[in-house]
Amino acid sequence: MATKPITFVRQMLPVIPADKSEAFIKKANKNILSAEYLKKCSDSEKKFKV
Amino acid sequence: MKTRKTISYFDFSIQLLNNEFKSLTETFTCGETYPEAGLADYLKNQAFEDMETGNGVTYLVIDNSSNIIAGYCTLISSSLPYYYRTEDEEEGIYQTLCEIPAIKIFMFAVDERYQDTFYENKPISAWILEAIIAKINSMSSQVAGIKAIYLHALPSAEEFYLKNNFSICEEYFQPFSSDDDDLKVMYALIREVHIVYEKSK
């Protein structure tokens, strides 16, 4: 798939101000899949034959 | 409205796409209208070439009882970039392009015949997605560092991904540009992320 030049991203991607970085990372880390969910995924994978 | 079907026996396998499956891909369908129909087009017309050129690795989910492709998934190594702005006494304000190592689920599709099929009260689509997440999680400890999984969700699939622990991408990080820029980017983390404070030398 063709990708557009990186300059396009430069224009579109907002910059995280230093004073907001901690909040940004904290918010992002709320989306970590839990160990329980990853175990469930692993159990699901085992149901499939290779 | 489709009728919900329940199966009592789970007999699916996950296999890498190769030319032996060419004829099976011909019957794969995700509906007659676009953009959903495009998922079947990709499998039939582009996935084989992408396997050769390094543009994507496709895993097929085969229903062994009927020898039908129930679904497929194409993965690409990628990253979620973000710009970080900081300041030091010597150089003043500068910004750095940083990245979160990620796997992009480039394609994820379930054949129309399995879209409302359940096993143990869970849709086949969720069984497949969970198996793919487990595969990526294994890769992250055995093959290469991976912290995030992301995808461009078709509007009709956003709810499915939300139910399966994906979230809409944060405003400060977005994947590099692609043909799917008009779709919402959704992601989940499999490892904790940290900001890169030091400027790359």
PDB file of C-alpha atoms in Angstrom, chain B residues 68-181:
ATOM      1  CA  ILE B  68     -14.510 -22.822   4.382  1.00  0.00           C
ATOM      2  CA  ILE B  69     -12.456 -19.748   5.264  1.00  0.00           C
ATOM      3  CA  ALA B  70     -14.379 -18.374   8.237  1.00  0.00           C
ATOM      4  CA  GLY B  71     -12.193 -15.317   8.575  1.00  0.00           C
ATOM      5  CA  TYR B  72      -8.772 -13.867   8.043  1.00  0.00           C
ATOM      6  CA  CYS B  73      -6.414 -11.321   9.468  1.00  0.00           C
ATOM      7  CA  THR B  74      -3.473  -9.473   7.935  1.00  0.00           C
ATOM      8  CA  LEU B  75      -0.743  -8.090  10.192  1.00  0.00           C
ATOM      9  CA  ILE B  76       1.933  -5.475   9.520  1.00  0.00           C
ATOM     10  CA  SER B  77       4.757  -4.323  11.787  1.00  0.00           C
ATOM     11  CA  SER B  78       4.288  -0.644  12.442  1.00  0.00           C
ATOM     12  CA  SER B  79       4.396   2.060  15.101  1.00  0.00           C
ATOM     13  CA  LEU B  80       2.264   4.765  16.633  1.00  0.00           C
ATOM     14  CA  PRO B  81       4.221   8.013  16.255  1.00  0.00           C
ATOM     15  CA  TYR B  82       3.879  11.100  18.383  1.00  0.00           C
ATOM     16  CA  TYR B  83       5.653  14.412  18.652  1.00  0.00           C
ATOM     17  CA  TYR B  84       6.978  15.415  22.021  1.00  0.00           C
ATOM     18  CA  ARG B  85       7.925  19.005  22.774  1.00  0.00           C
ATOM     19  CA  THR B  86      10.410  19.881  25.464  1.00  0.00           C
ATOM     20  CA  GLU B  87      12.959  22.524  26.333  1.00  0.00           C
ATOM     21  CA  ASP B  88      16.535  22.567  27.583  1.00  0.00           C
ATOM     22  CA  GLU B  89      18.915  25.366  28.475  1.00  0.00           C
ATOM     23  CA  GLU B  90      21.342  24.739  25.612  1.00  0.00           C
ATOM     24  CA  GLU B  91      19.012  24.166  22.692  1.00  0.00           C
ATOM     25  CA  GLY B  92      15.834  25.854  23.758  1.00  0.00           C
ATOM     26  CA  ILE B  93      12.517  24.376  22.700  1.00  0.00           C
ATOM     27  CA  TYR B  94      12.687  21.340  20.461  1.00  0.00           C
ATOM     28  CA  GLN B  95      10.380  18.593  19.432  1.00  0.00           C
ATOM     29  CA  THR B  96      11.169  14.960  18.833  1.00  0.00           C
ATOM     30  CA  LEU B  97       9.368  12.393  16.733  1.00  0.00           C
ATOM     31  CA  CYS B  98       8.939   9.342  18.969  1.00  0.00           C
ATOM     32  CA  GLU B  99       7.229   6.036  18.393  1.00  0.00           C
ATOM     33  CA  ILE B 100       5.412   3.276  20.188  1.00  0.00           C
ATOM     34  CA  PRO B 101       6.266  -0.085  18.581  1.00  0.00           C
ATOM     35  CA  ALA B 102       3.076  -1.621  17.301  1.00  0.00           C
ATOM     36  CA  ILE B 103       1.445  -4.227  15.149  1.00  0.00           C
ATOM     37  CA  LYS B 104      -1.169  -2.965  12.748  1.00  0.00           C
ATOM     38  CA  ILE B 105      -4.131  -5.206  12.105  1.00  0.00           C
ATOM     39  CA  PHE B 106      -4.279  -4.177   8.483  1.00  0.00           C
ATOM     40  CA  MET B 107      -7.233  -6.406   7.657  1.00  0.00           C
ATOM     41  CA  PHE B 108      -9.637  -8.337   9.840  1.00  0.00           C
ATOM     42  CA  ALA B 109     -12.683  -9.950   8.317  1.00  0.00           C
ATOM     43  CA  VAL B 110     -15.169 -12.684   9.036  1.00  0.00           C
ATOM     44  CA  ASP B 111     -17.078 -14.390   6.246  1.00  0.00           C
ATOM     45  CA  GLU B 112     -20.740 -13.404   6.050  1.00  0.00           C
ATOM     46  CA  ARG B 113     -21.745 -16.966   6.871  1.00  0.00           C
ATOM     47  CA  TYR B 114     -20.004 -16.747  10.262  1.00  0.00           C
ATOM     48  CA  GLN B 115     -20.787 -13.181  11.266  1.00  0.00           C
ATOM     49  CA  ASP B 116     -23.685 -14.185  13.480  1.00  0.00           C
ATOM     50  CA  THR B 117     -22.335 -17.526  14.573  1.00  0.00           C
ATOM     51  CA  PHE B 118     -21.691 -18.109  18.260  1.00  0.00           C
ATOM     52  CA  TYR B 119     -19.801 -20.714  20.183  1.00  0.00           C
ATOM     53  CA  GLU B 120     -20.244 -20.807  23.971  1.00  0.00           C
ATOM     54  CA  ASN B 121     -22.192 -17.573  23.744  1.00  0.00           C
ATOM     55  CA  LYS B 122     -19.305 -15.707  22.098  1.00  0.00           C
ATOM     56  CA  PRO B 123     -19.259 -14.701  18.440  1.00  0.00           C
ATOM     57  CA  ILE B 124     -16.744 -16.454  16.199  1.00  0.00           C
ATOM     58  CA  SER B 125     -15.364 -13.005  15.334  1.00  0.00           C
ATOM     59  CA  ALA B 126     -14.410 -12.480  19.001  1.00  0.00           C
ATOM     60  CA  TRP B 127     -12.820 -15.933  19.215  1.00  0.00           C
ATOM     61  CA  ILE B 128     -10.695 -15.053  16.188  1.00  0.00           C
ATOM     62  CA  LEU B 129      -9.749 -11.585  17.424  1.00  0.00           C
ATOM     63  CA  GLU B 130      -8.733 -12.974  20.818  1.00  0.00           C
ATOM     64  CA  ALA B 131      -6.569 -15.607  19.130  1.00  0.00           C
ATOM     65  CA  ILE B 132      -4.888 -12.902  17.041  1.00  0.00           C
ATOM     66  CA  ILE B 133      -4.248 -10.766  20.122  1.00  0.00           C
ATOM     67  CA  ALA B 134      -2.705 -13.805  21.841  1.00  0.00           C
ATOM     68  CA  LYS B 135      -0.503 -14.376  18.798  1.00  0.00           C
ATOM     69  CA  ILE B 136       0.682 -10.746  18.843  1.00  0.00           C
ATOM     70  CA  ASN B 137       1.270 -10.931  22.586  1.00  0.00           C
ATOM     71  CA  SER B 138       3.454 -14.005  22.065  1.00  0.00           C
ATOM     72  CA  MET B 139       5.361 -12.177  19.324  1.00  0.00           C
ATOM     73  CA  SER B 140       6.007  -9.308  21.735  1.00  0.00           C
ATOM     74  CA  SER B 141       7.975 -11.576  24.030  1.00  0.00           C
ATOM     75  CA  GLN B 142       9.549 -13.856  21.438  1.00  0.00           C
ATOM     76  CA  VAL B 143       9.952 -12.045  18.114  1.00  0.00           C
ATOM     77  CA  ALA B 144      10.126  -8.259  18.485  1.00  0.00           C
ATOM     78  CA  GLY B 145       9.171  -5.523  20.915  1.00  0.00           C
ATOM     79  CA  ILE B 146       5.517  -4.604  20.575  1.00  0.00           C
ATOM     80  CA  LYS B 147       3.546  -2.382  22.892  1.00  0.00           C
ATOM     81  CA  ALA B 148       0.436  -1.571  20.920  1.00  0.00           C
ATOM     82  CA  ILE B 149      -2.031  -3.089  18.509  1.00  0.00           C
ATOM     83  CA  TYR B 150      -3.964  -0.748  16.286  1.00  0.00           C
ATOM     84  CA  LEU B 151      -6.286  -0.807  13.292  1.00  0.00           C
ATOM     85  CA  HIS B 152      -8.464   1.404  11.125  1.00  0.00           C
ATOM     86  CA  ALA B 153     -12.027   0.389  11.963  1.00  0.00           C
ATOM     87  CA  LEU B 154     -14.837   0.374   9.447  1.00  0.00           C
ATOM     88  CA  PRO B 155     -17.810   2.273  10.925  1.00  0.00           C
ATOM     89  CA  SER B 156     -19.813  -0.973  11.066  1.00  0.00           C
ATOM     90  CA  ALA B 157     -17.079  -2.620  13.146  1.00  0.00           C
ATOM     91  CA  GLU B 158     -16.304   0.133  15.677  1.00  0.00           C
ATOM     92  CA  GLU B 159     -18.711  -1.243  18.270  1.00  0.00           C
ATOM     93  CA  PHE B 160     -17.223  -4.721  17.946  1.00  0.00           C
ATOM     94  CA  TYR B 161     -13.734  -3.400  18.670  1.00  0.00           C
ATOM     95  CA  LEU B 162     -14.947  -1.280  21.571  1.00  0.00           C
ATOM     96  CA  LYS B 163     -16.562  -4.383  23.083  1.00  0.00           C
ATOM     97  CA  ASN B 164     -13.254  -6.170  22.667  1.00  0.00           C
ATOM     98  CA  ASN B 165     -11.170  -3.683  24.639  1.00  0.00           C
ATOM     99  CA  PHE B 166      -9.998  -1.399  21.832  1.00  0.00           C
ATOM    100  CA  SER B 167     -10.241   2.372  22.252  1.00  0.00           C
ATOM    101  CA  ILE B 168     -10.274   5.305  19.895  1.00  0.00           C
ATOM    102  CA  CYS B 169      -6.717   6.590  19.416  1.00  0.00           C
ATOM    103  CA  GLU B 170      -5.582   9.487  21.572  1.00  0.00           C
ATOM    104  CA  GLU B 171      -5.356  12.850  19.857  1.00  0.00           C
ATOM    105  CA  TYR B 172      -1.562  13.064  20.185  1.00  0.00           C
ATOM    106  CA  PHE B 173      -0.679   9.851  18.457  1.00  0.00           C
ATOM    107  CA  GLN B 174      -1.880   8.737  15.101  1.00  0.00           C
ATOM    108  CA  PRO B 175      -0.392   6.210  12.720  1.00  0.00           C
ATOM    109  CA  PHE B 176       1.468   7.281   9.649  1.00  0.00           C
ATOM    110  CA  SER B 177      -0.703   8.116   6.721  1.00  0.00           C
ATOM    111  CA  SER B 178      -2.380   5.345   4.754  1.00  0.00           C
ATOM    112  CA  ASP B 179      -5.244   4.755   2.381  1.00  0.00           C
ATOM    113  CA  ASP B 180      -7.530   4.306   5.402  1.00  0.00           C
ATOM    114  CA  ASP B 181      -7.067   7.800   6.831  1.00  0.00           C
TER     115      ASP B 181
END
